[in-house]
Short mmCIF file of C-alpha atoms in Angstrom, two decimals:
data_model
loop_
_atom_site.label_atom_id
_atom_site.label_comp_id
_atom_site.label_asym_id
_atom_site.label_seq_id
_atom_site.Cartn_x
_atom_site.Cartn_y
_atom_site.Cartn_z
CA MET A 552 0.00 0.00 0.00
CA ALA A 553 1.24 3.45 -0.90
CA ARG A 554 1.46 6.26 1.58
CA ILE A 555 -0.62 9.19 0.33
CA ILE A 556 0.86 12.64 1.02
CA VAL A 557 -1.08 15.83 0.37
CA VAL A 558 0.78 19.10 -0.08
CA THR A 559 -1.67 21.80 0.91
CA SER A 560 -1.90 25.34 2.29
CA GLY A 561 -5.22 27.08 1.76
CA LYS A 562 -3.50 30.19 0.44
CA GLY A 563 -2.19 30.40 -3.11
CA GLY A 564 1.36 31.19 -4.19
CA VAL A 565 3.09 29.86 -1.09
CA GLY A 566 4.98 27.10 -2.90
CA LYS A 567 2.77 24.00 -2.96
CA THR A 568 3.68 22.94 -6.47
CA THR A 569 7.39 23.67 -5.95
CA THR A 570 7.21 21.55 -2.79
CA SER A 571 5.28 18.73 -4.47
CA ALA A 572 7.82 18.60 -7.28
CA ALA A 573 10.80 18.70 -4.94
CA ILE A 574 9.51 16.17 -2.44
CA SER A 575 8.29 13.67 -5.02
CA MET A 576 11.65 13.88 -6.79
CA GLY A 577 13.43 13.52 -3.44
CA LEU A 578 11.46 10.40 -2.51
CA ALA A 579 12.10 8.90 -5.94
CA LEU A 580 15.83 9.65 -5.70
CA LYS A 581 15.84 7.72 -2.42
CA GLY A 582 14.63 4.70 -4.40
CA HIS A 583 10.89 4.84 -3.63
CA ARG A 584 8.44 4.44 -6.48
CA THR A 585 6.60 7.76 -6.38
CA ALA A 586 3.67 9.26 -8.27
CA VAL A 587 2.82 12.95 -8.11
CA ILE A 588 -0.69 14.10 -9.04
CA ASP A 589 -1.70 17.62 -10.03
CA PHE A 590 -5.13 18.29 -8.47
CA ASP A 591 -5.28 21.84 -9.83
CA VAL A 592 -7.67 21.00 -12.66
CA GLY A 593 -8.05 24.03 -14.92
CA LEU A 594 -4.81 25.66 -13.72
CA ARG A 595 -2.28 23.01 -14.63
CA ASN A 596 1.21 23.91 -13.41
CA LEU A 597 2.96 20.84 -12.07
CA ASP A 598 3.93 19.62 -15.55
CA LEU A 599 5.79 22.90 -16.12
CA ILE A 600 7.70 22.70 -12.85
CA MET A 601 8.55 19.07 -13.57
CA GLY A 602 9.56 19.94 -17.12
CA CYS A 603 7.26 17.42 -18.80
CA GLU A 604 4.69 19.77 -20.31
CA ARG A 605 5.52 18.71 -23.84
CA ARG A 606 4.79 15.07 -23.12
CA VAL A 607 1.23 15.40 -21.77
CA VAL A 608 -1.24 13.27 -23.74
CA TYR A 609 -3.86 12.20 -21.25
CA ASP A 610 -4.60 13.67 -17.85
CA PHE A 611 -6.13 12.98 -14.45
CA VAL A 612 -9.69 13.75 -15.59
CA ASN A 613 -9.34 11.41 -18.59
CA VAL A 614 -8.42 8.61 -16.19
CA ILE A 615 -11.31 9.39 -13.84
CA ASN A 616 -13.73 9.35 -16.78
CA GLY A 617 -12.33 6.09 -18.11
CA GLU A 618 -11.10 7.74 -21.32
CA ALA A 619 -7.54 6.61 -20.67
CA THR A 620 -5.78 4.08 -18.46
CA LEU A 621 -3.39 5.11 -15.72
CA ASN A 622 -0.48 3.72 -17.71
CA GLN A 623 -1.38 5.92 -20.66
CA ALA A 624 -1.67 9.04 -18.55
CA LEU A 625 1.33 8.64 -16.23
CA ILE A 626 4.43 10.43 -17.49
CA LYS A 627 7.75 8.89 -16.51
CA ASP A 628 10.32 11.40 -15.40
CA LYS A 629 13.42 11.52 -17.63
CA ARG A 630 15.83 12.13 -14.74
CA CYS A 631 14.59 9.49 -12.33
CA ASP A 632 12.86 6.30 -13.40
CA LYS A 633 11.10 5.87 -10.06
CA LEU A 634 9.07 9.05 -10.53
CA PHE A 635 5.80 9.41 -12.45
CA ILE A 636 3.65 12.47 -13.02
CA LEU A 637 -0.13 12.50 -13.45
CA PRO A 638 -0.94 15.93 -14.91
CA ALA A 639 -4.16 17.89 -14.38
CA SER A 640 -6.53 18.70 -17.19
CA GLN A 641 -6.28 22.30 -18.34
CA THR A 642 -9.59 22.33 -20.20
CA ARG A 643 -11.92 21.06 -17.48
CA ASP A 644 -12.87 22.44 -14.09
CA LYS A 645 -12.73 21.03 -10.59
CA GLU A 646 -16.27 19.68 -10.83
CA SER A 647 -14.82 16.90 -12.99
CA LEU A 648 -13.27 15.44 -9.85
CA THR A 649 -15.46 13.12 -7.80
CA VAL A 650 -14.82 11.39 -4.49
CA GLU A 651 -15.32 7.97 -6.10
CA GLY A 652 -13.24 8.82 -9.17
CA VAL A 653 -10.30 10.15 -7.15
CA GLY A 654 -10.60 7.20 -4.77
CA LYS A 655 -10.43 4.71 -7.63
CA VAL A 656 -7.34 6.35 -9.18
CA LEU A 657 -5.54 6.46 -5.81
CA GLU A 658 -6.44 2.85 -5.11
CA ASP A 659 -5.04 1.74 -8.48
CA LEU A 660 -1.88 3.80 -8.00
CA SER A 661 -1.43 2.35 -4.50
CA LYS A 662 -0.81 -1.09 -6.00
CA ASP A 663 2.29 0.04 -7.88
CA PHE A 664 3.72 2.91 -5.85
CA ASP A 665 5.28 3.50 -2.44
CA TYR A 666 4.32 7.16 -2.22
CA ILE A 667 1.62 9.22 -3.90
CA VAL A 668 2.08 12.99 -3.61
CA CYS A 669 -1.10 15.04 -4.17
CA ASP A 670 -0.43 18.63 -5.21
CA SER A 671 -3.46 20.50 -3.88
CA PRO A 672 -4.88 23.63 -5.51
CA ALA A 673 -5.27 26.76 -3.39
CA GLY A 674 -8.54 27.42 -1.59
CA ILE A 675 -10.75 25.19 0.48
CA GLU A 676 -13.15 24.16 -2.28
CA ARG A 677 -13.66 20.91 -4.12
CA GLY A 678 -10.17 20.47 -5.63
CA ALA A 679 -8.44 21.13 -2.33
CA THR A 680 -10.79 19.02 -0.22
CA LEU A 681 -10.53 16.09 -2.65
CA ALA A 682 -6.73 16.35 -2.75
CA MET A 683 -6.59 15.86 1.01
CA TYR A 684 -9.57 13.52 1.43
CA TYR A 685 -7.65 10.24 1.10
CA ALA A 686 -4.37 11.49 2.58
CA ASP A 687 -2.32 9.68 5.21
CA ASP A 688 0.11 12.56 5.70
CA ALA A 689 -0.29 16.27 5.10
CA ILE A 690 2.50 18.73 4.45
CA VAL A 691 1.11 22.16 5.21
CA VAL A 692 3.10 24.74 3.26
CA THR A 693 3.14 28.11 4.99
CA ASN A 694 4.87 31.43 4.37
CA PRO A 695 6.00 33.40 7.39
CA GLU A 696 3.23 35.98 7.18
CA VAL A 697 -0.08 36.23 9.03
CA SER A 698 -2.58 35.57 6.25
CA SER A 699 -0.76 32.44 5.12
CA VAL A 700 -0.58 31.21 8.71
CA ARG A 701 -4.29 31.73 9.25
CA ASP A 702 -5.19 29.95 6.00
CA SER A 703 -2.96 27.03 7.00
CA ASP A 704 -4.75 26.90 10.33
CA ARG A 705 -8.08 26.76 8.50
CA MET A 706 -6.78 23.95 6.31
CA LEU A 707 -5.63 22.04 9.39
CA GLY A 708 -9.17 22.26 10.72
CA ILE A 709 -10.49 20.78 7.49
CA LEU A 710 -7.86 18.02 7.57
CA ALA A 711 -8.96 17.14 11.08
CA SER A 712 -12.66 17.02 10.29
CA LYS A 713 -13.37 16.32 6.61
CA SER A 714 -10.86 13.69 5.56
CA ARG A 715 -11.66 10.03 5.03
CA ARG A 716 -9.64 9.18 8.14
CA ALA A 717 -11.68 11.67 10.21
CA GLU A 718 -15.00 10.51 8.80
CA GLN A 719 -14.24 6.87 9.47
CA GLY A 720 -12.80 7.55 12.91
CA GLU A 721 -9.36 6.21 11.99
CA GLU A 722 -6.03 7.51 13.21
CA PRO A 723 -5.91 11.16 12.12
CA ILE A 724 -3.81 12.46 9.23
CA LYS A 725 -0.22 13.16 10.26
CA GLU A 726 0.35 16.87 9.86
CA TYR A 727 3.71 18.49 9.12
CA LEU A 728 4.62 22.15 8.85
CA LEU A 729 6.85 23.29 6.00
CA LEU A 730 7.82 26.92 6.23
CA THR A 731 8.81 28.28 2.81
CA ARG A 732 10.22 31.58 1.49
CA TYR A 733 11.88 32.14 4.86
CA SER A 734 14.34 34.97 5.18
CA PRO A 735 16.30 35.17 8.46
CA GLN A 736 17.38 38.73 7.60
CA ARG A 737 13.78 39.92 7.32
CA VAL A 738 12.83 38.07 10.49
CA LYS A 739 15.64 39.92 12.25
CA LEU A 740 14.30 43.23 10.93
CA GLY A 741 10.84 42.32 12.20
CA GLU A 742 9.36 42.21 8.70
CA MET A 743 8.55 38.52 8.82
CA LEU A 744 7.22 36.06 11.39
CA SER A 745 9.89 33.83 12.90
CA VAL A 746 9.79 30.04 12.99
CA GLU A 747 8.84 30.29 16.68
CA ASP A 748 5.98 32.70 15.94
CA VAL A 749 4.50 30.39 13.33
CA GLN A 750 4.91 27.29 15.47
CA ASP A 751 3.36 29.12 18.38
CA ILE A 752 0.25 29.82 16.32
CA LEU A 753 -0.01 26.49 14.50
CA SER A 754 1.60 24.14 17.05
CA LEU A 755 2.69 21.63 14.43
CA HIS A 756 5.66 19.37 13.93
CA LEU A 757 8.19 21.32 11.84
CA LEU A 758 9.31 19.30 8.83
CA GLY A 759 11.62 21.98 7.54
CA VAL A 760 12.34 25.55 6.63
CA ILE A 761 13.01 26.45 2.98
CA PRO A 762 14.87 29.73 2.63
CA GLU A 763 13.75 32.37 0.17
CA SER A 764 16.01 31.69 -2.78
CA LYS A 765 16.56 32.72 -6.38
CA ALA A 766 17.23 29.08 -7.10
CA VAL A 767 13.50 28.31 -6.77
CA LEU A 768 12.46 30.68 -9.54
CA THR A 769 15.32 29.57 -11.77
CA ALA A 770 14.40 25.94 -11.22
CA SER A 771 10.70 26.54 -11.93
CA ASN A 772 11.41 28.39 -15.13
CA SER A 773 13.69 25.67 -16.42
CA GLY A 774 11.38 22.81 -15.39
CA VAL A 775 13.84 21.25 -12.95
CA PRO A 776 12.64 20.47 -9.42
CA VAL A 777 14.79 22.64 -7.15
CA ILE A 778 15.89 19.64 -5.10
CA LEU A 779 18.12 18.64 -8.04
CA ASP A 780 20.05 21.90 -7.62
CA ASP A 781 22.11 20.50 -4.76
CA LYS A 782 24.36 23.55 -4.63
CA SER A 783 21.49 25.84 -3.74
CA ASP A 784 20.25 26.46 -0.20
CA ALA A 785 16.65 25.71 -1.18
CA GLY A 786 17.69 22.46 -2.89
CA GLN A 787 19.63 21.36 0.19
CA ALA A 788 16.75 22.36 2.46
CA PHE A 789 14.34 20.18 0.45
CA SER A 790 16.79 17.25 0.63
CA ASP A 791 16.79 17.64 4.40
CA VAL A 792 12.99 17.72 4.40
CA VAL A 793 12.76 14.43 2.49
CA ARG A 794 15.27 12.76 4.83
CA ARG A 795 13.35 14.03 7.85
CA TYR A 796 10.07 12.81 6.39
CA LEU A 797 11.61 9.36 5.95
CA GLY A 798 12.54 9.32 9.62
CA GLU A 799 16.17 10.45 9.64
CA HIS A 800 17.27 12.91 12.26
CA VAL A 801 18.53 15.98 10.43
CA THR A 802 19.29 19.24 12.22
CA HIS A 803 17.31 22.23 10.99
CA ARG A 804 19.27 24.68 8.86
CA PHE A 805 18.61 28.07 7.24
CA ILE A 806 16.70 29.33 10.28
CA ASP A 807 19.31 31.59 11.80
CA LEU A 808 21.27 34.37 10.28
CA GLU A 809 24.81 33.00 10.26
CA LYS A 810 27.87 34.24 8.57
CA LYS A 811 28.46 30.84 7.01
CA GLY A 812 24.86 30.72 5.81
CA LEU A 813 25.26 34.09 4.20
CA PHE A 814 28.38 33.03 2.30
CA ASN A 815 26.60 29.94 1.11
CA ARG A 816 23.79 32.10 -0.13
CA LEU A 817 26.17 34.40 -1.97
CA PHE A 818 28.08 31.66 -3.71
CA GLY A 819 25.49 28.93 -3.93
CA GLY A 820 22.24 30.82 -4.49
CA MET B 1103 -43.78 49.60 28.12
CA PRO B 1104 -47.49 50.26 27.49
CA PRO B 1105 -49.80 48.89 30.16
CA THR B 1106 -51.81 45.88 29.13
CA HIS B 1107 -55.51 46.13 29.72
CA SER B 1108 -57.43 42.96 30.20
CA VAL B 1109 -61.20 43.14 30.31
CA THR B 1110 -63.03 40.76 32.61
CA GLY B 1111 -66.75 41.41 32.64
CA GLU B 1112 -67.24 45.07 33.39
CA PHE B 1113 -63.94 45.63 35.14
CA THR B 1114 -60.81 47.00 33.52
CA HIS B 1115 -57.65 46.30 35.49
CA ALA B 1116 -55.27 49.18 35.87
CA PHE B 1117 -52.42 46.95 36.99
CA GLU B 1118 -51.33 43.48 37.79
CA ILE B 1119 -49.07 42.41 40.59
CA LYS B 1120 -46.51 39.89 39.55
CA SER B 1121 -43.26 38.75 40.95
CA GLY B 1122 -40.36 39.02 38.61
CA PRO B 1123 -36.65 38.67 38.99
CA VAL B 1124 -34.85 42.00 39.20
CA ASN B 1125 -31.11 42.29 39.18
CA LEU B 1126 -30.00 44.62 41.90
CA PRO B 1127 -26.47 45.53 42.78
CA LEU B 1128 -25.69 44.84 46.41
CA LEU B 1129 -23.51 47.05 48.56
CA LYS B 1130 -22.01 44.28 50.59
CA LEU B 1131 -20.69 45.81 53.81
CA LEU B 1132 -17.57 44.35 55.34
CA SER B 1133 -17.35 47.03 58.01
CA ASP B 1134 -19.79 49.36 59.79
CA ASP B 1135 -17.32 52.24 59.70
CA VAL B 1136 -19.34 54.85 57.80
CA GLY B 1137 -16.29 57.01 57.15
CA ALA B 1138 -14.43 54.15 55.50
CA ILE B 1139 -17.48 53.18 53.46
CA SER B 1140 -17.87 56.75 52.27
CA ALA B 1141 -14.23 57.02 51.21
CA GLN B 1142 -14.27 53.76 49.29
CA LEU B 1143 -17.59 54.56 47.65
CA ARG B 1144 -16.29 57.90 46.43
CA GLN B 1145 -13.31 56.23 44.83
CA LYS B 1146 -15.40 53.49 43.22
CA ILE B 1147 -17.91 55.92 41.75
CA ARG B 1148 -15.20 58.14 40.35
CA GLN B 1149 -14.11 55.19 38.16
CA ALA B 1150 -17.53 54.82 36.53
CA PRO B 1151 -19.77 57.77 37.37
CA ASP B 1152 -22.31 57.03 34.61
CA PHE B 1153 -22.73 53.47 35.68
CA PHE B 1154 -23.68 54.43 39.23
CA ARG B 1155 -25.81 57.51 38.47
CA ASN B 1156 -29.32 56.87 39.86
CA ALA B 1157 -28.52 53.20 40.29
CA PRO B 1158 -30.76 51.41 42.76
CA MET B 1159 -28.74 49.49 45.29
CA ALA B 1160 -29.49 47.26 48.25
CA ILE B 1161 -27.37 47.11 51.37
CA ASP B 1162 -26.20 43.65 52.29
CA ILE B 1163 -24.99 43.34 55.87
CA HIS B 1164 -24.85 39.58 56.01
CA SER B 1165 -21.10 39.56 56.71
CA ILE B 1166 -21.27 41.98 59.62
CA ALA B 1167 -24.75 41.33 61.04
CA ASP B 1168 -23.54 39.18 63.90
CA ALA B 1169 -20.83 41.57 65.04
CA SER B 1170 -22.46 44.95 64.52
CA ASP B 1171 -25.35 46.14 66.62
CA ASN B 1172 -25.39 49.81 65.81
CA ILE B 1173 -25.16 50.35 62.10
CA ASP B 1174 -25.80 54.00 61.35
CA PHE B 1175 -28.41 53.60 58.62
CA ILE B 1176 -29.25 57.30 58.63
CA ALA B 1177 -25.68 58.24 57.75
CA LEU B 1178 -25.36 55.35 55.30
CA VAL B 1179 -28.48 56.31 53.36
CA ARG B 1180 -27.39 59.95 53.27
CA ILE B 1181 -23.97 59.05 51.90
CA MET B 1182 -25.43 56.83 49.21
CA ARG B 1183 -27.89 59.51 48.12
CA ASP B 1184 -25.07 62.07 48.07
CA TYR B 1185 -23.20 59.90 45.60
CA GLY B 1186 -26.30 59.62 43.37
CA LEU B 1187 -27.25 56.09 44.36
CA ILE B 1188 -30.80 55.10 45.30
CA PRO B 1189 -30.73 52.90 48.40
CA VAL B 1190 -33.78 50.65 48.19
CA GLY B 1191 -33.51 48.10 50.92
CA LEU B 1192 -31.61 45.97 53.34
CA CYS B 1193 -30.84 42.32 53.21
CA GLY B 1194 -28.95 39.88 55.37
CA GLY B 1195 -29.81 41.68 58.60
CA GLN B 1196 -31.33 40.48 61.85
CA GLU B 1197 -34.55 41.70 63.41
CA ARG B 1198 -32.94 44.68 65.17
CA HIS B 1199 -31.24 45.78 61.92
CA ASN B 1200 -34.45 45.42 59.96
CA GLN B 1201 -36.35 47.67 62.35
CA ALA B 1202 -33.63 50.31 62.21
CA ALA B 1203 -33.59 50.14 58.41
CA GLN B 1204 -37.36 50.44 58.11
CA SER B 1205 -37.29 53.50 60.29
CA VAL B 1206 -35.15 55.31 57.69
CA GLY B 1207 -37.38 54.22 54.82
CA LEU B 1208 -35.50 51.15 53.59
CA SER B 1209 -37.45 48.03 52.74
CA VAL B 1210 -36.39 44.66 54.04
CA LEU B 1211 -35.47 42.35 51.22
CA SER B 1212 -35.17 38.65 51.60
CA LEU B 1213 -32.92 36.81 49.23
CA ALA B 1214 -32.77 33.06 49.00
CA ARG B 1215 -29.04 33.40 49.20
CA HIS B 1216 -27.25 36.59 49.87
CA GLU B 1217 -24.83 36.71 46.99
CA GLN B 1218 -26.93 35.46 44.12
CA PRO B 1219 -30.22 36.38 42.50
CA PRO B 1220 -32.70 33.60 43.19
CA SER B 1221 -33.21 32.01 39.80
CA PRO B 1222 -29.82 30.65 38.63
CA PRO B 1223 -29.07 28.56 41.74
CA GLN B 1224 -32.41 26.84 41.38
CA VAL B 1225 -31.57 25.94 37.82
CA SER B 1226 -28.25 24.46 38.81
CA GLU B 1227 -29.79 22.56 41.68
CA THR B 1228 -32.60 20.86 39.78
CA PRO B 1229 -30.40 18.38 37.87
CA LYS B 1230 -29.02 17.08 41.17
CA SER B 1231 -32.31 15.44 41.99
CA LYS B 1232 -32.32 13.58 38.67
CA SER B 1233 -29.00 11.63 38.78
CA PRO B 1234 -25.98 13.42 37.34
CA PRO B 1235 -26.73 14.49 33.73
CA ALA B 1236 -25.11 17.90 34.13
CA GLU B 1237 -21.61 16.39 34.05
CA MET B 1238 -22.32 14.19 31.09
CA HIS B 1239 -22.96 17.02 28.66
CA SER B 1240 -19.52 18.49 29.19
CA LYS B 1241 -16.95 17.99 26.52
CA ILE B 1242 -13.16 17.80 26.54
CA ILE B 1243 -11.27 18.68 23.36
CA GLU B 1244 -7.63 17.61 23.23
CA GLN B 1245 -6.78 18.76 19.70
CA PRO B 1246 -6.24 22.39 18.70
CA VAL B 1247 -9.44 24.13 17.63
CA ARG B 1248 -8.51 25.55 14.23
CA SER B 1249 -9.62 28.64 12.35
CA GLY B 1250 -13.11 28.12 10.92
CA GLN B 1251 -14.08 25.39 13.37
CA ARG B 1252 -17.04 25.83 15.70
CA ILE B 1253 -17.66 23.84 18.82
CA TYR B 1254 -20.84 24.15 20.86
CA VAL B 1255 -21.60 22.26 24.04
CA ALA B 1256 -25.28 22.30 24.99
CA ALA B 1257 -26.10 22.25 28.70
CA GLY B 1258 -22.55 21.74 29.87
CA ASP B 1259 -18.99 22.94 30.08
CA LEU B 1260 -16.37 22.95 27.36
CA VAL B 1261 -12.76 22.18 28.20
CA VAL B 1262 -10.09 22.70 25.54
CA MET B 1263 -6.72 21.21 26.47
CA SER B 1264 -4.97 22.81 23.50
CA GLN B 1265 -5.16 26.16 21.77
CA VAL B 1266 -8.08 27.90 20.06
CA SER B 1267 -6.93 29.61 16.87
CA ALA B 1268 -7.97 32.99 15.53
CA GLY B 1269 -11.13 32.53 13.49
CA ALA B 1270 -12.35 29.60 15.59
CA GLU B 1271 -15.46 29.81 17.75
CA ILE B 1272 -16.13 27.88 20.95
CA MET B 1273 -19.44 28.08 22.76
CA ALA B 1274 -21.02 26.43 25.77
CA ASP B 1275 -24.18 26.79 27.81
CA GLY B 1276 -21.93 26.40 30.83
CA ASN B 1277 -18.32 27.39 31.53
CA ILE B 1278 -15.42 27.39 29.10
CA HIS B 1279 -11.89 26.39 30.06
CA VAL B 1280 -8.98 26.80 27.66
CA TYR B 1281 -5.63 25.45 28.83
CA GLY B 1282 -3.76 26.69 25.75
CA THR B 1283 -3.81 30.07 24.09
CA LEU B 1284 -7.26 31.47 23.34
CA ARG B 1285 -7.05 33.46 20.10
CA GLY B 1286 -10.52 32.85 18.68
CA ARG B 1287 -13.95 33.65 20.08
CA ALA B 1288 -15.24 32.16 23.30
CA LEU B 1289 -18.88 32.45 24.35
CA ALA B 1290 -19.97 31.02 27.69
CA GLY B 1291 -23.54 30.84 28.93
CA VAL B 1292 -24.95 31.24 25.42
CA GLN B 1293 -28.44 30.26 26.61
CA GLY B 1294 -28.34 33.09 29.09
CA ASN B 1295 -26.65 31.55 32.12
CA LEU B 1296 -25.17 34.67 33.71
CA GLU B 1297 -23.27 32.61 36.28
CA SER B 1298 -21.06 30.93 33.70
CA ARG B 1299 -17.42 31.91 33.33
CA ILE B 1300 -14.54 31.64 30.92
CA PHE B 1301 -11.15 30.53 32.20
CA CYS B 1302 -8.13 30.63 29.99
CA HIS B 1303 -4.43 30.16 30.32
CA ASP B 1304 -3.39 32.81 27.81
CA LEU B 1305 -5.90 35.41 26.69
CA GLN B 1306 -5.46 36.72 23.15
CA ALA B 1307 -9.10 36.34 22.14
CA GLU B 1308 -10.93 38.11 19.32
CA LEU B 1309 -14.08 38.19 21.42
CA VAL B 1310 -15.21 36.91 24.80
CA SER B 1311 -18.80 36.75 25.95
CA VAL B 1312 -20.69 35.62 29.03
CA GLY B 1313 -24.47 35.34 28.84
CA GLY B 1314 -24.56 37.70 25.86
CA HIS B 1315 -22.39 40.41 27.41
CA TYR B 1316 -19.30 40.61 25.27
CA LYS B 1317 -16.01 42.36 24.79
CA ILE B 1318 -14.05 42.51 21.56
CA SER B 1319 -10.30 42.31 21.36
CA GLU B 1320 -9.94 46.06 21.00
CA ASN B 1321 -11.65 46.65 24.34
CA ILE B 1322 -9.56 44.17 26.27
CA ASP B 1323 -6.93 45.89 28.34
CA ASP B 1324 -3.36 45.19 27.21
CA SER B 1325 -2.34 44.21 30.73
CA LEU B 1326 -4.76 41.27 30.54
CA ARG B 1327 -3.49 39.95 27.23
CA GLY B 1328 -1.22 36.93 27.25
CA VAL B 1329 -1.87 36.13 30.91
CA PRO B 1330 -4.12 33.60 32.68
CA VAL B 1331 -7.54 35.13 33.38
CA GLN B 1332 -11.08 34.40 34.34
CA ILE B 1333 -13.98 36.24 32.77
CA PHE B 1334 -17.34 36.62 34.48
CA LEU B 1335 -20.31 38.91 34.87
CA GLN B 1336 -20.68 41.22 37.81
CA ASP B 1337 -23.54 43.68 38.01
CA GLN B 1338 -24.14 43.22 34.29
CA SER B 1339 -20.64 44.15 33.31
CA LEU B 1340 -18.05 41.78 32.00
CA ILE B 1341 -15.07 41.51 34.32
CA ILE B 1342 -11.74 40.12 33.12
CA GLN B 1343 -9.66 39.22 36.11
CA ARG B 1344 -6.09 38.06 36.16
CA LEU B 1345 -5.60 34.70 37.85
#
């Protein structure tokens, strides 16, 4: 049985798709068969970040509607043969997703994969609630600013009450906090919430802190998950996150303003 | 309110006599030293002159009735009138006090219990005769209450062991206890139980309410934010008290 991970946030633009791409690639690089699904039907982005947009034939909605098989729709990553992408449909809307349809696709994928990463759309409507409905683990992506923190809190409430695990009274979804676009300099200047502030409000297990980095934009634009840029701070931070998720003990980095960290940023970023 | 006329045969009633609960502030005396009472009263009224202007008030001497024989009711009534209060009666006294009070125009009030208006205690006592259902309606929440979530406990208390986030709403007919940080809204006594209270470990709430009397975040004193407090109603005003 695969472990189903939802990458969610409530708020848009905080880095869900970047995170989904990086974490699914990271899990695959560790040797786990991983599928990553774009739930943002109508606003397809994951294929761009993964650099497979020119190979999309069938999509998630086609599979749900029985117009294509999973094998036809899954796109194998060219850099890592353990990773497969299931793109969203750009021409449909989120109403095309149904609880039964999504459940069937996840069940079929579970037979072949170790991890299924669900890239949730923003908001708390149908696409987002379906992306998290079947999840075992949730990575809540949050920026260090108040509106993002509140939206994450709202999403945590939905995870705790409207998931399949909640409805069937099973063990609740495991929730992890991933703080992205973090800038220790701006925290020091009081322009940004600190890790402690965010944890104080959300009281969640911290999976990692991804520093604000030019490498993320560069990676997105070139269709390479940022985790593959192992010289960059963001790439290294995502590698740490994957190792932590898999149970390794890895000390948190990129939280404090250190001279060494600054040099790394200058030469590596 | 317009008088209601009910016609029975040829007679039209000009009034009806009914007993109804009236909330009356009590001046609970802890000493019979009129000078000390006067000084404290002056200070108290200076804090909220509008609240006390023409306010009816009863004198409760329950605490000192045994020890004090000669309470100077004439002076007491004069002082109260001077400060704009309307002394209406005496409660908690013994026969000799009652006679003295009546001689200066105070009525003798009898309260079921001295500190509480009669109705709420009766309500809380009735369930006792029926086994213990009051406890069973209470609810304990161990998980954080997140933004957008609402929790309501009918006929009981709500205990939250974790935090209550901004944008969350917790309500109970009884008391509310929050052992984490309270950032959302907390409403105790939503069915009108004025005796209910809110207790919280760290007050950062958006709104707190007891029996429909509420305070929004903006009106909560900064010195009470981020500290353990209890919130209750006293003389129809919401009191936030540091614990």
